[in-house]
CSV table of C-alpha atoms in Angstrom, one decimal:
chain,number,residue,atom,x,y,z
A,1,LYS,CA,0.0,0.0,0.0
A,2,ASN,CA,1.3,3.4,-0.9
A,3,GLN,CA,2.3,5.3,2.2
A,4,VAL,CA,1.9,8.7,0.6
A,5,GLU,CA,-1.6,9.7,-0.6
A,6,GLN,CA,-2.3,12.8,-2.6
A,7,SER,CA,-5.6,14.6,-3.3
A,8,PRO,CA,-7.1,15.6,-5.5
A,9,GLN,CA,-5.9,13.3,-8.3
A,10,SER,CA,-6.5,16.1,-10.8
A,11,LEU,CA,-7.6,19.7,-10.6
A,12,ILE,CA,-8.5,22.4,-13.1
A,13,ILE,CA,-8.4,26.0,-12.2
A,14,LEU,CA,-8.5,29.3,-14.0
A,15,GLU,CA,-5.5,31.5,-14.4
A,16,GLY,CA,-5.0,33.8,-11.5
A,17,LYS,CA,-6.8,31.7,-9.0
A,18,ASN,CA,-5.3,30.1,-5.9
A,19,CYS,CA,-5.3,26.4,-5.2
A,20,THR,CA,-4.2,23.9,-2.5
A,21,LEU,CA,-3.0,20.4,-2.9
A,22,GLN,CA,-3.0,17.8,-0.2
A,23,CYS,CA,-0.6,15.1,0.9
A,24,ASN,CA,-1.2,12.6,3.7
A,25,TYR,CA,1.5,10.1,4.7
A,26,THR,CA,2.0,7.1,7.0
A,27,VAL,CA,5.8,6.9,6.6
A,28,SER,CA,7.5,6.3,9.9
A,29,PRO,CA,10.0,7.3,11.0
A,30,PHE,CA,9.9,10.6,9.3
A,31,SER,CA,12.9,12.6,8.0
A,32,ASN,CA,11.7,15.1,5.5
A,33,LEU,CA,8.9,15.9,3.1
A,34,ARG,CA,9.5,17.3,-0.4
A,35,TRP,CA,7.2,18.7,-3.1
A,36,TYR,CA,8.3,18.3,-6.7
A,37,LYS,CA,6.8,19.7,-9.9
A,38,GLN,CA,6.9,17.5,-12.9
A,39,ASP,CA,6.1,19.0,-16.3
A,40,THR,CA,4.8,16.6,-19.0
A,41,GLY,CA,7.6,14.6,-20.5
A,42,ARG,CA,10.2,16.0,-18.0
A,43,GLY,CA,11.8,14.9,-14.8
A,44,PRO,CA,10.6,16.2,-11.4
A,45,VAL,CA,12.0,19.4,-10.1
A,46,SER,CA,12.2,20.2,-6.4
A,47,LEU,CA,10.0,23.0,-5.0
A,48,THR,CA,10.4,22.7,-1.3
A,49,ILE,CA,12.0,20.4,1.4
A,50,MET,CA,10.7,20.5,5.0
A,51,THR,CA,12.2,18.6,8.0
A,52,PHE,CA,10.3,17.6,11.1
A,53,SER,CA,10.8,21.0,12.8
A,54,GLU,CA,9.6,23.1,9.9
A,55,ASN,CA,5.9,23.7,9.4
A,56,THR,CA,6.0,26.1,6.5
A,57,LYS,CA,8.3,26.9,3.6
A,58,SER,CA,7.8,29.2,0.6
A,59,ASN,CA,9.3,29.2,-2.9
A,60,GLY,CA,7.9,32.2,-4.8
A,61,ARG,CA,4.2,31.6,-5.3
A,62,TYR,CA,4.5,28.1,-3.8
A,63,THR,CA,4.0,27.7,-0.1
A,64,ALA,CA,4.2,24.3,1.6
A,65,THR,CA,3.0,23.5,5.1
A,66,LEU,CA,3.7,20.5,7.2
A,67,ASP,CA,1.9,19.1,10.3
A,68,ALA,CA,4.1,16.3,11.5
A,69,ASP,CA,1.6,15.4,14.2
A,70,THR,CA,-1.3,14.6,11.8
A,71,LYS,CA,1.1,13.6,9.0
A,72,GLN,CA,-0.3,16.0,6.6
A,73,SER,CA,1.2,18.5,4.2
A,74,SER,CA,-0.3,20.9,1.7
A,75,LEU,CA,1.1,22.9,-1.2
A,76,HIS,CA,-0.6,26.3,-1.8
A,77,ILE,CA,-0.2,28.0,-5.2
A,78,THR,CA,-1.0,31.6,-5.3
A,79,ALA,CA,-2.1,33.6,-8.4
A,80,SER,CA,-1.7,30.6,-10.7
A,81,GLN,CA,-0.1,30.9,-14.1
A,82,LEU,CA,-0.4,28.7,-17.2
A,83,SER,CA,3.1,27.5,-16.6
A,84,ASP,CA,1.9,26.0,-13.3
A,85,SER,CA,0.1,23.2,-15.3
A,86,ALA,CA,2.0,20.1,-14.2
A,87,SER,CA,1.9,17.1,-11.9
A,88,TYR,CA,2.8,18.0,-8.3
A,89,ILE,CA,4.4,15.1,-6.4
A,90,CYS,CA,4.7,14.7,-2.6
A,91,VAL,CA,7.7,12.7,-1.5
A,92,VAL,CA,8.4,11.6,2.1
A,93,SER,CA,11.8,10.3,3.3
A,94,ASP,CA,12.3,8.1,6.3
A,95,ARG,CA,15.4,8.2,8.5
A,96,GLY,CA,15.5,4.4,8.8
A,97,SER,CA,18.3,3.8,6.3
A,98,THR,CA,21.5,5.5,5.2
A,99,LEU,CA,19.9,5.9,1.8
A,100,GLY,CA,17.1,8.0,3.2
A,101,ARG,CA,14.5,6.0,1.4
A,102,LEU,CA,11.9,8.0,-0.5
A,103,TYR,CA,8.2,7.3,-0.7
A,104,PHE,CA,6.5,8.9,-3.7
A,105,GLY,CA,2.8,9.9,-4.1
A,106,ARG,CA,1.1,9.5,-7.4
A,107,GLY,CA,0.8,13.2,-7.8
A,108,THR,CA,-1.9,15.8,-8.4
A,109,GLN,CA,-2.3,16.8,-12.1
A,110,LEU,CA,-3.0,20.5,-12.1
A,111,THR,CA,-4.3,22.2,-15.3
A,112,VAL,CA,-4.5,26.0,-15.4
A,113,TRP,CA,-6.8,27.4,-18.0
A,114,PRO,CA,-6.6,30.9,-19.5
B,1,GLU,CA,18.5,23.6,-14.3
B,2,ALA,CA,20.2,20.4,-13.2
B,3,ASP,CA,23.2,19.1,-15.1
B,4,ILE,CA,21.9,15.6,-15.6
B,5,TYR,CA,21.3,14.1,-19.0
B,6,GLN,CA,19.5,11.1,-20.4
B,7,THR,CA,19.6,9.6,-23.8
B,8,PRO,CA,17.7,8.6,-25.8
B,9,ARG,CA,14.6,10.7,-24.8
B,10,TYR,CA,12.3,8.4,-26.7
B,11,LEU,CA,12.9,4.8,-27.9
B,12,VAL,CA,10.7,2.4,-29.8
B,13,ILE,CA,12.1,-1.1,-30.1
B,14,GLY,CA,11.0,-4.6,-30.8
B,15,THR,CA,10.7,-7.5,-28.3
B,16,GLY,CA,14.0,-9.3,-27.6
B,17,LYS,CA,16.3,-6.5,-28.4
B,18,LYS,CA,19.1,-5.4,-26.0
B,19,ILE,CA,18.9,-1.7,-25.0
B,20,THR,CA,21.0,0.6,-22.9
B,21,LEU,CA,19.6,3.8,-21.4
B,22,GLU,CA,22.3,6.4,-20.8
B,23,CYS,CA,22.5,8.7,-17.8
B,24,SER,CA,25.2,11.3,-17.1
B,25,GLN,CA,25.6,14.0,-14.6
B,26,THR,CA,28.3,16.7,-14.4
B,27,MET,CA,27.7,17.8,-10.8
B,28,GLY,CA,30.1,15.3,-9.3
B,29,HIS,CA,27.4,13.7,-7.3
B,30,ASP,CA,28.2,10.4,-5.6
B,31,LYS,CA,24.7,9.0,-5.5
B,32,MET,CA,22.7,8.1,-8.6
B,33,TYR,CA,19.3,6.4,-9.0
B,34,TRP,CA,17.1,4.9,-11.6
B,35,TYR,CA,13.3,5.1,-11.3
B,36,GLN,CA,10.5,3.7,-13.4
B,37,GLN,CA,7.3,5.7,-13.7
B,38,ASP,CA,4.1,4.6,-15.5
B,39,PRO,CA,1.4,7.3,-16.4
B,40,GLY,CA,-0.4,8.6,-13.4
B,41,MET,CA,1.5,6.4,-11.0
B,42,GLU,CA,4.2,7.0,-8.5
B,43,LEU,CA,7.9,6.6,-9.2
B,44,HIS,CA,9.5,3.3,-8.2
B,45,LEU,CA,13.1,2.9,-7.4
B,46,ILE,CA,14.7,0.1,-9.5
B,47,HIS,CA,18.5,0.7,-9.0
B,48,TYR,CA,20.8,3.0,-7.0
B,49,SER,CA,24.5,3.6,-6.5
B,50,TYR,CA,26.5,5.1,-3.7
B,51,GLY,CA,29.5,5.7,-5.9
B,52,VAL,CA,31.9,4.1,-8.3
B,53,ASN,CA,31.7,0.2,-8.3
B,54,SER,CA,28.6,0.4,-6.0
B,55,THR,CA,25.2,-0.8,-7.3
B,56,GLU,CA,22.1,-1.9,-5.5
B,57,LYS,CA,18.7,-3.1,-6.5
B,58,GLY,CA,15.8,-0.9,-5.5
B,59,ASP,CA,12.3,-1.5,-4.3
B,60,LEU,CA,10.8,-2.6,-7.6
B,61,SER,CA,11.9,-5.9,-9.1
B,62,SER,CA,13.5,-5.2,-12.4
B,63,GLU,CA,15.1,-7.3,-15.1
B,64,SER,CA,17.5,-4.5,-15.9
B,65,THR,CA,21.1,-4.2,-14.8
B,66,VAL,CA,23.2,-1.1,-14.1
B,67,SER,CA,26.9,-0.3,-13.8
B,68,ARG,CA,28.9,2.5,-12.2
B,69,ILE,CA,32.4,2.6,-13.6
B,70,ARG,CA,32.7,6.4,-13.6
B,71,THR,CA,31.2,8.8,-11.1
B,72,GLU,CA,29.3,10.7,-13.8
B,73,HIS,CA,27.9,7.8,-15.7
B,74,PHE,CA,25.2,5.3,-14.7
B,75,PRO,CA,23.8,3.4,-17.6
B,76,LEU,CA,20.8,0.9,-17.4
B,77,THR,CA,20.7,-2.1,-19.6
B,78,LEU,CA,17.9,-4.4,-20.6
B,79,GLU,CA,19.3,-7.6,-22.1
B,80,SER,CA,16.0,-8.6,-23.8
B,81,ALA,CA,13.3,-6.0,-24.0
B,82,ARG,CA,9.6,-7.1,-23.5
B,83,PRO,CA,6.3,-5.1,-23.9
B,84,SER,CA,6.1,-5.2,-20.0
B,85,HIS,CA,9.2,-2.9,-20.0
B,86,THR,CA,7.3,-0.1,-21.7
B,87,SER,CA,7.4,2.8,-19.3
B,88,GLN,CA,9.2,6.0,-18.5
B,89,TYR,CA,12.7,5.7,-16.9
B,90,LEU,CA,14.0,8.6,-14.8
B,91,CYS,CA,17.6,8.9,-13.7
B,92,ALA,CA,18.5,11.1,-10.7
B,93,SER,CA,21.5,12.1,-8.7
B,94,SER,CA,22.2,13.6,-5.3
B,95,PRO,CA,25.4,14.7,-3.5
B,96,LYS,CA,24.6,12.6,-0.4
B,97,ALA,CA,21.8,10.9,1.5
B,98,GLY,CA,19.5,12.7,4.0
B,99,VAL,CA,17.9,15.9,3.1
B,100,GLU,CA,19.8,16.6,0.0
B,101,THR,CA,17.7,17.2,-3.1
B,102,GLN,CA,17.6,14.6,-5.8
B,103,TYR,CA,18.1,16.1,-9.3
B,104,PHE,CA,16.2,14.4,-12.1
B,105,GLY,CA,17.0,13.9,-15.7
B,106,PRO,CA,14.4,14.5,-18.4
B,107,GLY,CA,13.6,10.8,-18.7
B,108,THR,CA,13.5,8.2,-21.4
B,109,ARG,CA,10.2,7.0,-22.7
B,110,LEU,CA,10.5,3.4,-23.8
B,111,LEU,CA,8.0,1.6,-25.9
B,112,VAL,CA,8.6,-2.1,-26.6
B,113,LEU,CA,6.5,-3.6,-29.4
């Protein structure tokens, strides 16, 4: 069973609007949580990384939050642009191995319409 | 933009053929990874390497093999391609484990007929 669940599976919004993507995880122990943006036909690109002690981190119009107690994270996109159309992937790392194993969500497919 | 490259970007090949997917990075990263990703699904780790002459199998069983003779190069080989190997293959690298970001290549989309 996938230990990282993302919702919604897909989302369509109009340009200029805000949106929030959700990520729930059951990975334990927990090391850090990352949000990646993956454009169609490209590899994922890191947006934010948060460790246990961080509960919010921003990268331009992207703001990620983390509640390690409830094991939930969200990615808020402000004033969406057409270029925001992509898949947004939540990735959780455990601290149980030297590799820092990564658990990937299936992503939320965001489409921004003009 | 990460300095990690994959070739070919797209490959259509017949069943039974031997193929090698190339991955190179110019960042001097010790750790490299191969992931398999089907449409709408999560990435699955199939191989990783801590450094030269180090290779390990990942979480997803794969009939592919890898080698790490040079730090910058981490090719993946399928000795006999099958339609079940049709997928996207993503290569990534990172300077070390822990909270370091993984940098991904653009991917190779493989179609086996």
